[in-house]
């Protein structure tokens, strides 16, 4: 009985809120002379703040045209904007900026959806050692990270030098498929200095620098233990694949919308996702040093904590994860 009353109460609260919201929207439109889409565009600067509100307004609209707008093909965006303007009885001649703003938002929305599909396709594509393109990418990864060390053979323990688990890297790509390899190669090629530094530090780890105040609070036994304990490194390639999984989770959950809507002027592309991966790799590396784990078994704890920190950052609608990405071209990232 209590459960029934609770459900009934929730139903009436929902009904009340929904009706009240519709009424408020109607009143505000009559007072301001602007529909909700106009108010969002005029009251919010370009980027995630505007696009997220436009996306929400379209999704929860009672109009089928507006609801379907978020899933149109990119080629149909311009026509969809014309249809929306006609539905809302907005004159494009007297409101020229509105059409431009809505079009930019809609390109971001449908672009994000298409990016999720593209990334998912790469993730589902298994590494195939019989595929010449796959093999070429893998060998290019070695040559980029170890330019002065020839690979003795396709199957070799040398792969462990760049962080693979065994003599054949193909087994390490099972979780993230070709996406993991493409991300690692993008990092190595487009932000080579950072990739080389992260690889070097992962092989020759150092403890985080302890401040004088912190050192003074440590007991002599703790200080001696810290001084002689070996810092813990990690497997570069394996962690790269793991961070690919983290970036993928952020993308699929929608958490990356904040970042991508702020950096992509129109449609987010695979390059934007890969640049985000590069940033996450560098930030995780710094975070690993800050956490100064006692052994590699703490990896999952450190990763989970890092994930929470990134999610918290992305709750800020003005957040961009990599505003100064060194390898970004101006046509890819709106700095």
Coordinates of N, CA, C and O in Angstrom, one line a residue, residues 72-79 107:
X72 N 19.2 13.7 -37.0 CA 19.2 13.8 -38.4 C 20.5 13.6 -39.0 O 21.6 13.7 -38.3
X73 N 20.6 13.3 -40.3 CA 21.9 13.2 -41.0 C 22.5 14.6 -41.1 O 21.8 15.6 -41.3
X74 N 23.9 14.7 -41.0 CA 24.5 16.0 -41.1 C 24.1 16.7 -42.4 O 24.0 18.0 -42.4
X75 N 23.9 16.0 -43.5 CA 23.5 16.7 -44.7 C 22.1 17.3 -44.6 O 21.7 18.2 -45.4
X76 N 21.3 16.9 -43.6 CA 19.9 17.4 -43.5 C 19.8 18.5 -42.4 O 18.7 19.0 -42.1
X77 N 21.0 18.9 -41.9 CA 20.9 19.9 -40.8 C 20.3 21.2 -41.2 O 19.5 21.8 -40.6
X78 N 20.8 21.8 -42.4 CA 20.3 23.1 -42.8 C 18.8 23.1 -43.1 O 18.1 24.0 -42.7
X79 N 18.3 22.0 -43.7 CA 16.9 21.9 -44.0 C 16.1 21.8 -42.7 O 15.0 22.4 -42.5
X107 N 24.9 20.8 -35.5 CA 26.0 20.1 -36.1 C 26.9 19.5 -35.0 O 27.3 18.3 -35.1

